[in-house]
mmCIF file of C-alpha atoms in Angstrom:
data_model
loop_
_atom_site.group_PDB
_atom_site.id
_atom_site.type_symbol
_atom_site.label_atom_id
_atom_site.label_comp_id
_atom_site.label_asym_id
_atom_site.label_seq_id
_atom_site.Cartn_x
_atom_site.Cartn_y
_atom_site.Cartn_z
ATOM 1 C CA UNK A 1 -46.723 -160.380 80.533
ATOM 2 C CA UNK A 2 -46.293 -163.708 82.599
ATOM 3 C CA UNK A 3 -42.382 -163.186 83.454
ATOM 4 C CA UNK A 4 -42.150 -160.800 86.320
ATOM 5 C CA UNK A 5 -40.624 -157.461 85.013
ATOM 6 C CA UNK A 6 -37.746 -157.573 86.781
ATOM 7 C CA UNK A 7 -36.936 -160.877 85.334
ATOM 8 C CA UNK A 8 -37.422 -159.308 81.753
ATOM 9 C CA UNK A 9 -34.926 -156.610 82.773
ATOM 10 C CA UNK A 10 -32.182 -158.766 83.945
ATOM 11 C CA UNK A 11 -32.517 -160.939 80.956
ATOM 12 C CA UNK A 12 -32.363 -157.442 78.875
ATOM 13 C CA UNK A 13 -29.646 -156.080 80.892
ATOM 14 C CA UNK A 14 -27.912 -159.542 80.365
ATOM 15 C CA UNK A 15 -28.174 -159.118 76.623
ATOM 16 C CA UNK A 16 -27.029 -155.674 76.457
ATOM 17 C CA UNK A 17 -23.784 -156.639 78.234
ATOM 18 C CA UNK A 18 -23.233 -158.955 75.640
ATOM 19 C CA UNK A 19 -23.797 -156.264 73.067
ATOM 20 C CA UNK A 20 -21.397 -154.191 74.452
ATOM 21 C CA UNK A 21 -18.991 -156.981 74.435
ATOM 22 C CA UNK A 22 -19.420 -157.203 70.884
ATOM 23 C CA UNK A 23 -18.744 -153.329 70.024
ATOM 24 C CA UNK A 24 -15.978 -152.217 68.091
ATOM 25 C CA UNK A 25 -13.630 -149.479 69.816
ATOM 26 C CA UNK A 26 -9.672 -149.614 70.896
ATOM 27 C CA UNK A 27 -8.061 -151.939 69.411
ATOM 28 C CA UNK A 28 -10.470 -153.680 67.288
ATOM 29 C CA UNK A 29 -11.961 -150.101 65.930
ATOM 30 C CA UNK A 30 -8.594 -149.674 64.955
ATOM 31 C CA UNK A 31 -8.275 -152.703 62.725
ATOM 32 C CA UNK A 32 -11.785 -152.543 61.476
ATOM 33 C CA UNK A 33 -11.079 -148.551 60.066
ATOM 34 C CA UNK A 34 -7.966 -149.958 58.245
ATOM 35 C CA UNK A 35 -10.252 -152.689 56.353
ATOM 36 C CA UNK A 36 -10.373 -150.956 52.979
ATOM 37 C CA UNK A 37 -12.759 -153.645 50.776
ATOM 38 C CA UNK A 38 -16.334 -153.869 51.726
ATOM 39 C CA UNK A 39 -16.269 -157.918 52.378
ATOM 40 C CA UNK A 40 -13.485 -157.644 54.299
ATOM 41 C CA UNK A 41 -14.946 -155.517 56.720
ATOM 42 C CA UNK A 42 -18.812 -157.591 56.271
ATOM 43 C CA UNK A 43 -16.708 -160.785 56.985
ATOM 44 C CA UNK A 44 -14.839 -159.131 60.257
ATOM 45 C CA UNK A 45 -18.123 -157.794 61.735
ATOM 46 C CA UNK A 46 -20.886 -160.446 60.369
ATOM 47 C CA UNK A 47 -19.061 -163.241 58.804
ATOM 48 C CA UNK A 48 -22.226 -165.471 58.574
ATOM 49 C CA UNK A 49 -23.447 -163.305 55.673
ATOM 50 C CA UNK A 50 -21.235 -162.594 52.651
ATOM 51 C CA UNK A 51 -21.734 -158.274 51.632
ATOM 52 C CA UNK A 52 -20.756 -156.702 48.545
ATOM 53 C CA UNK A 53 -21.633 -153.028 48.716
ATOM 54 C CA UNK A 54 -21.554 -151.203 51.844
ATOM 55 C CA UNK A 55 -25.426 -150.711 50.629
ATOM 56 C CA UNK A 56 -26.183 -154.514 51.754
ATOM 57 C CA UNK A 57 -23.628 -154.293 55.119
ATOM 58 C CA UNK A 58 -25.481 -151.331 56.463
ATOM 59 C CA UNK A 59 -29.205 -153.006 55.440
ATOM 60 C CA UNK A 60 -28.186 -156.157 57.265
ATOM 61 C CA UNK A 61 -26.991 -153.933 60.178
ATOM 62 C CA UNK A 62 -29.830 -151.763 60.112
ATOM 63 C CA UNK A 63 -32.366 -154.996 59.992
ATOM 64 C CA UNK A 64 -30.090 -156.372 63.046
ATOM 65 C CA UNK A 65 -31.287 -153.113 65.140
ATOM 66 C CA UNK A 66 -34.907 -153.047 64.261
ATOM 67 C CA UNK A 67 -35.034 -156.873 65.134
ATOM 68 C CA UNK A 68 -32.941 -156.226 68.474
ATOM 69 C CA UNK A 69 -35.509 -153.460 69.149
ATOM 70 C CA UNK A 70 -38.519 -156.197 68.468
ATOM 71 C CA UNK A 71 -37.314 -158.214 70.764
ATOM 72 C CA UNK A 72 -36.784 -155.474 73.565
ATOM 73 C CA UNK A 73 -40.567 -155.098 73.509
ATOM 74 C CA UNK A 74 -41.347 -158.424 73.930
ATOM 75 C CA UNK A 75 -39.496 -158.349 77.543
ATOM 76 C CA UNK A 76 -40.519 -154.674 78.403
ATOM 77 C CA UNK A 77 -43.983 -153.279 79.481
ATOM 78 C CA UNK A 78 -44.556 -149.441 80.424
ATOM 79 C CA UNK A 79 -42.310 -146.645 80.703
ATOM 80 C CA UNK A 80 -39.258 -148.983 78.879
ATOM 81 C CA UNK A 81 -41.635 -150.516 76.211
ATOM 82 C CA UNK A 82 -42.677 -146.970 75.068
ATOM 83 C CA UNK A 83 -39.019 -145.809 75.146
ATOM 84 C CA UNK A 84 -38.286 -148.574 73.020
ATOM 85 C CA UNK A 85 -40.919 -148.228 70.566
ATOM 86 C CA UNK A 86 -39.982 -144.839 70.056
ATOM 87 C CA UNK A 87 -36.833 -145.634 68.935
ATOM 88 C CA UNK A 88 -38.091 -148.594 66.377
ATOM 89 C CA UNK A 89 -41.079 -145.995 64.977
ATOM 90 C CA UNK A 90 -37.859 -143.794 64.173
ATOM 91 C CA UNK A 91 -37.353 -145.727 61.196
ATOM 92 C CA UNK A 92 -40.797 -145.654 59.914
ATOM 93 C CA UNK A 93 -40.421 -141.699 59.720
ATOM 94 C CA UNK A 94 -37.249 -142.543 57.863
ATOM 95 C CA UNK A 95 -39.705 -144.330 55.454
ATOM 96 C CA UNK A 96 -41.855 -141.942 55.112
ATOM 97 C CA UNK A 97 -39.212 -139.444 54.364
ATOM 98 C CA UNK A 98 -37.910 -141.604 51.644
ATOM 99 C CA UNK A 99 -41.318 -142.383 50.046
ATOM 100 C CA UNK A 100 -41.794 -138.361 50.383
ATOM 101 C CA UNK A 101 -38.591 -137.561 48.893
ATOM 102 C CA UNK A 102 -39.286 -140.457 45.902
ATOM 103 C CA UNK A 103 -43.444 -139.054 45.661
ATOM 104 C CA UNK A 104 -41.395 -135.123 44.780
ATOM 105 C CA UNK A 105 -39.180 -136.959 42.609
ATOM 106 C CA UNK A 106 -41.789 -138.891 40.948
ATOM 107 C CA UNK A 107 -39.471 -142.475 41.672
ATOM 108 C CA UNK A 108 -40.503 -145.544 40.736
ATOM 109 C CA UNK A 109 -42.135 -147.972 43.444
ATOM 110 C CA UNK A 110 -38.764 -150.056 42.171
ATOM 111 C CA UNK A 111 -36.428 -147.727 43.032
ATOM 112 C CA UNK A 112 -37.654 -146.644 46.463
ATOM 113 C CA UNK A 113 -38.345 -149.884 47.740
ATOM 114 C CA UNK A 114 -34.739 -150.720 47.307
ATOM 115 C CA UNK A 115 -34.482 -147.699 49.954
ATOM 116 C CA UNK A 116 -36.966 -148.697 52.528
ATOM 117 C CA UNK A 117 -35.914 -150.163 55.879
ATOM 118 C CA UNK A 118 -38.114 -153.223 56.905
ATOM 119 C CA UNK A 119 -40.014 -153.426 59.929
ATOM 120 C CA UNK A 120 -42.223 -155.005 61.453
ATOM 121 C CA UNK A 121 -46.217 -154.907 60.427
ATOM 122 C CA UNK A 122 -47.637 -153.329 62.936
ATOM 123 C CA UNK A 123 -44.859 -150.020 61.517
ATOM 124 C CA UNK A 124 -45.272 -151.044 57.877
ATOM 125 C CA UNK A 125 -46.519 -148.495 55.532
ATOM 126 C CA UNK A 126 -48.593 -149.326 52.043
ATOM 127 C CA UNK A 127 -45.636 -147.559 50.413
ATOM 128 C CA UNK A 128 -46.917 -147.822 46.485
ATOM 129 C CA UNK A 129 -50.295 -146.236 48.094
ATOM 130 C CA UNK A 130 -48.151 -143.461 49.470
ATOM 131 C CA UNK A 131 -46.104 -142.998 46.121
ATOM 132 C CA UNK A 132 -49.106 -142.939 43.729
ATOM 133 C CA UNK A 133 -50.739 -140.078 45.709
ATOM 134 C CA UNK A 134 -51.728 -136.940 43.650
ATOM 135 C CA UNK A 135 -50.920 -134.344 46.417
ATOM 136 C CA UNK A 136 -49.160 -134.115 49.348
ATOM 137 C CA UNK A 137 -52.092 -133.435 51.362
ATOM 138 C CA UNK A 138 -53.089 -137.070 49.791
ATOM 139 C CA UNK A 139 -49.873 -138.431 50.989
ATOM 140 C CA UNK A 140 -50.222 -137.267 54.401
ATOM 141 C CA UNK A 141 -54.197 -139.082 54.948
ATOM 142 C CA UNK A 142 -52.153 -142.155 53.342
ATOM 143 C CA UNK A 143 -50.423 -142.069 56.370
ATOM 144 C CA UNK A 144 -51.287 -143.720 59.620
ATOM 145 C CA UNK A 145 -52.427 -141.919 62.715
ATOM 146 C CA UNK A 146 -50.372 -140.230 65.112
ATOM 147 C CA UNK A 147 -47.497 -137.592 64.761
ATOM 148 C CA UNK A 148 -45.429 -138.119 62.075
ATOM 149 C CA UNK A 149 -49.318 -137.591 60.106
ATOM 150 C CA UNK A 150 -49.872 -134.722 62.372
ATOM 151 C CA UNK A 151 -47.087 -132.800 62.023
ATOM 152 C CA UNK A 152 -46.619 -133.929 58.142
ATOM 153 C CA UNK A 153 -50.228 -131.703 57.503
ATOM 154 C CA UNK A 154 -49.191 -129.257 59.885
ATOM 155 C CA UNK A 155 -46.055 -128.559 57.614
ATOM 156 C CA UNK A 156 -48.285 -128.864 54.128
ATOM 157 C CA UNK A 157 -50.835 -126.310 55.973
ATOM 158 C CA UNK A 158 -47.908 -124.010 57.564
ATOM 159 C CA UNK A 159 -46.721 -123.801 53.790
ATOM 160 C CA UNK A 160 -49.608 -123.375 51.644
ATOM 161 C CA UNK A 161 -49.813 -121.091 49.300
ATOM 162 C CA UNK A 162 -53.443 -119.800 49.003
ATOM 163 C CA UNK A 163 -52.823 -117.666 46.196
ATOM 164 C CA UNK A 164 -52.013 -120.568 43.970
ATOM 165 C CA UNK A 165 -48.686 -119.001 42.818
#
């Protein structure tokens, strides 16, 4: 990093205060909860985007957060990057429960993309590979290294039934 850290972290800590500012409780929580249409309450929190379905209003949140936590790591190094990049990898594992949940299910690669959050590449998964695998133990090797893989064939091993039945 070329910016000294604690330059990053005042610029962060800068950013967050204006987050906060931008929060919805009192008063304004109040008058958002009473919003009873679904562009009403897009246009009162995001009115630069036009929402339809409470489906697109929480994607565009949702992709809000995983870009705010993209840029976090571009200003943090160490302890506070790691922290950070735990909380973005949450959603992969949220991906890989859905592509999980939609392999069981036998889902098209259609119908569960419409359910995957997107982040960035280097937390992408090859989601069709995932859904076309024969077994779970197939599923699991489709998946990259580290411990949502780990404790994914821990689970398939834990429950195995070597009798078959």
């Amino acid at each position: 990093m070329t910016q000294a850290s604690t330059n990053d972290l005042d610029y962060l800590t800068t950013r967050l205060h204006a987050r906060r500012s931008r929060m919805a409780e009192a008063e304004r929580l109040d008058a958002l909860c009473r919003i009873r249409a679904v562009p009403d309450l897009g246009r009162a929190i995001r009115p630069e985007f036009e929402f339809s379905t409470a489906a697109s209003l929480q994607r565009r949140l949702l992709d809000d957060l995983v870009h705010e936590y993209s840029f976090c790591l571009r200003h943090l190094d160490g302890a506070g990057r790691e922290f950070v990049h735990r909380l973005q990898s949450r959603f992969q594992i949220e991906n890989i429960k859905v592509l999980l949940r939609g392999l069981l299910k036998h889902a098209s690669f259609e119908v569960v993309r419409e359910q995957l959050i997107p982040l960035p590449r280097e937390l992408t998964l090859d989601a069709q590979a995932l859904l076309e695998a024969e077994t779970l133990d197939a599923f699991a090797r489709g998946l990259p290294g580290g411990l949502p893989r780990k404790h994914l064939q821990s689970a398939i091993a834990a429950n195995h039934d070597p009798t078959g039945a």
